[in-house]
Short mmCIF file of C-alpha atoms in Angstrom, two decimals:
data_model
loop_
_atom_site.label_atom_id
_atom_site.label_comp_id
_atom_site.label_asym_id
_atom_site.label_seq_id
_atom_site.Cartn_x
_atom_site.Cartn_y
_atom_site.Cartn_z
CA UNK A 457 118.67 111.26 49.64
CA UNK A 458 115.86 113.72 50.08
CA UNK A 459 113.50 111.13 50.09
CA UNK A 460 115.58 109.35 53.24
CA UNK A 461 115.26 112.57 54.90
CA UNK A 462 111.62 113.03 54.06
CA UNK A 463 110.87 109.44 55.64
CA UNK A 464 113.44 110.19 58.49
CA UNK A 465 111.34 113.20 59.12
CA UNK A 466 108.10 111.61 58.88
CA UNK A 467 108.98 108.71 61.33
CA UNK A 468 110.42 111.05 63.80
CA UNK A 469 107.26 113.20 63.96
CA UNK A 470 105.43 109.83 64.50
CA UNK A 471 107.77 108.85 67.32
CA UNK A 472 107.39 112.58 68.85
CA UNK A 473 103.70 112.48 68.63
CA UNK A 474 103.25 108.53 70.24
CA UNK A 475 105.94 110.30 72.91
CA UNK A 476 103.27 113.20 73.52
CA UNK A 477 100.73 111.42 73.98
CA UNK A 478 101.88 108.74 76.04
CA UNK A 479 103.37 111.44 78.51
CA UNK A 480 99.75 113.22 78.13
CA UNK A 481 97.86 109.90 79.14
CA UNK A 482 100.16 109.36 81.82
CA UNK A 483 99.78 112.75 83.39
CA UNK A 484 95.96 112.73 82.86
CA UNK A 485 95.87 109.33 84.97
CA UNK A 486 98.26 110.77 87.90
CA UNK A 487 95.96 113.54 87.74
CA UNK A 488 92.80 111.53 88.08
CA UNK A 489 94.61 109.66 91.07
CA UNK A 490 95.02 112.61 92.58
CA UNK A 491 91.57 113.81 92.44
CA UNK A 492 90.14 110.59 93.74
CA UNK A 493 92.37 110.54 96.40
CA UNK A 494 91.69 114.06 97.67
CA UNK A 495 87.63 113.12 97.13
CA UNK A 496 88.21 110.24 99.15
CA UNK A 497 90.31 111.80 102.01
CA UNK A 498 87.44 114.47 102.27
CA UNK A 499 84.91 111.58 103.16
CA UNK A 500 87.35 109.63 105.46
CA UNK A 501 87.97 112.80 107.48
CA UNK A 502 84.11 112.88 107.74
CA UNK A 503 83.84 109.43 109.04
CA UNK A 504 86.50 110.03 111.37
CA UNK A 505 84.97 112.84 112.98
CA UNK A 506 81.71 111.28 113.58
CA UNK A 507 84.20 108.87 115.44
CA UNK A 508 81.81 105.99 114.10
CA UNK A 509 82.95 102.88 116.09
CA UNK A 510 83.67 104.38 119.12
CA UNK A 511 80.10 105.06 119.62
CA UNK A 512 78.87 101.67 117.78
CA UNK A 513 76.73 104.12 115.27
CA UNK A 514 75.12 101.63 112.88
CA UNK A 515 74.82 104.14 110.35
CA UNK A 516 78.26 105.08 110.44
CA UNK A 517 79.41 101.82 110.01
CA UNK A 518 77.09 101.52 107.39
CA UNK A 519 78.70 104.48 105.72
CA UNK A 520 82.27 103.11 106.08
CA UNK A 521 81.57 99.84 104.54
CA UNK A 522 79.85 101.54 101.41
CA UNK A 523 83.14 104.02 101.38
CA UNK A 524 85.54 101.51 101.15
CA UNK A 525 83.29 99.15 99.04
CA UNK A 526 83.61 102.32 96.50
CA UNK A 527 87.21 102.75 96.89
CA UNK A 528 87.95 99.20 96.63
CA UNK A 529 85.63 98.99 93.04
CA UNK A 530 87.82 101.93 91.89
CA UNK A 531 91.06 99.87 92.69
CA UNK A 532 89.83 97.08 91.21
CA UNK A 533 88.80 98.86 88.13
CA UNK A 534 92.51 100.42 87.70
CA UNK A 535 91.23 103.94 88.31
CA UNK A 536 93.36 104.17 91.42
CA UNK A 537 96.79 103.18 90.98
CA UNK A 538 98.27 100.85 93.75
CA UNK A 539 100.48 103.62 95.19
CA UNK A 540 97.61 105.69 96.21
CA UNK A 541 95.53 102.49 97.44
CA UNK A 542 98.88 101.64 99.72
CA UNK A 543 98.50 104.97 101.69
CA UNK A 544 95.14 103.28 103.22
CA UNK A 545 95.42 99.94 102.50
CA UNK A 546 96.56 98.58 106.10
CA UNK A 547 94.38 101.24 107.76
CA UNK A 548 91.33 99.62 105.95
CA UNK A 549 92.12 96.11 106.59
CA UNK A 550 92.68 97.07 110.18
CA UNK A 551 89.10 98.41 110.14
CA UNK A 552 87.52 95.63 108.06
CA UNK A 553 88.87 93.59 110.93
CA UNK A 554 87.20 95.51 113.94
CA UNK A 555 84.85 93.70 115.66
CA UNK A 556 82.28 96.87 115.26
CA UNK A 557 83.08 96.30 111.39
CA UNK A 558 82.37 92.63 111.65
CA UNK A 559 78.72 92.83 113.38
CA UNK A 560 77.69 95.53 110.99
CA UNK A 561 79.33 93.04 108.20
CA UNK A 562 77.39 90.13 108.99
CA UNK A 563 74.06 92.49 108.81
CA UNK A 564 75.12 94.16 105.25
CA UNK A 565 76.88 90.98 103.63
CA UNK A 566 73.58 90.17 101.76
CA UNK A 567 73.64 93.76 100.19
CA UNK A 568 76.82 93.03 98.24
CA UNK A 569 75.62 89.78 96.59
CA UNK A 570 76.56 91.05 93.48
CA UNK A 571 79.97 92.40 94.45
CA UNK A 572 81.43 88.58 94.84
CA UNK A 573 85.16 90.57 94.54
CA UNK A 574 84.30 92.60 97.26
CA UNK A 575 82.66 89.97 99.44
CA UNK A 576 85.52 87.41 99.13
CA UNK A 577 88.13 90.42 99.71
CA UNK A 578 86.33 91.37 103.26
CA UNK A 579 86.01 87.95 103.93
CA UNK A 580 89.69 86.96 103.56
CA UNK A 581 90.75 89.99 105.21
CA UNK A 582 88.50 88.54 108.07
CA UNK A 583 89.63 85.45 107.87
CA UNK A 584 93.29 86.48 107.92
CA UNK A 585 92.93 88.47 111.06
CA UNK A 586 91.29 85.49 112.78
CA UNK A 587 94.27 83.13 112.00
CA UNK A 588 96.65 85.83 113.17
CA UNK A 589 95.11 85.93 116.55
CA UNK A 590 96.72 83.80 119.36
#
């Protein structure tokens, strides 16, 4: 009887430990996602303040392209959850479809030859926008 009780306690301890580890890892992932979101929010805000595409400034367009690339790669490598990505997904897609971005993308596309996922994603978004236009 005592032997069964000790086994039950041992199994219970393992289960409680596993649940505690799961909760810790989950909370850490949520916190990391929030920190990434806040860091990128600040960068996006700075780019917006520069009114990058209203003035046609190529440096601002380049900064936006690299910002989107970094955020895309963080998402692709699962550092950014789908729920965080969805906050900016539509805005990013709209930005990628602007004429100012398309012009700068034609110039900078070759810089991303080592990142085929990103190139395909941007190209697909731009083709989608071309198919939607009347």
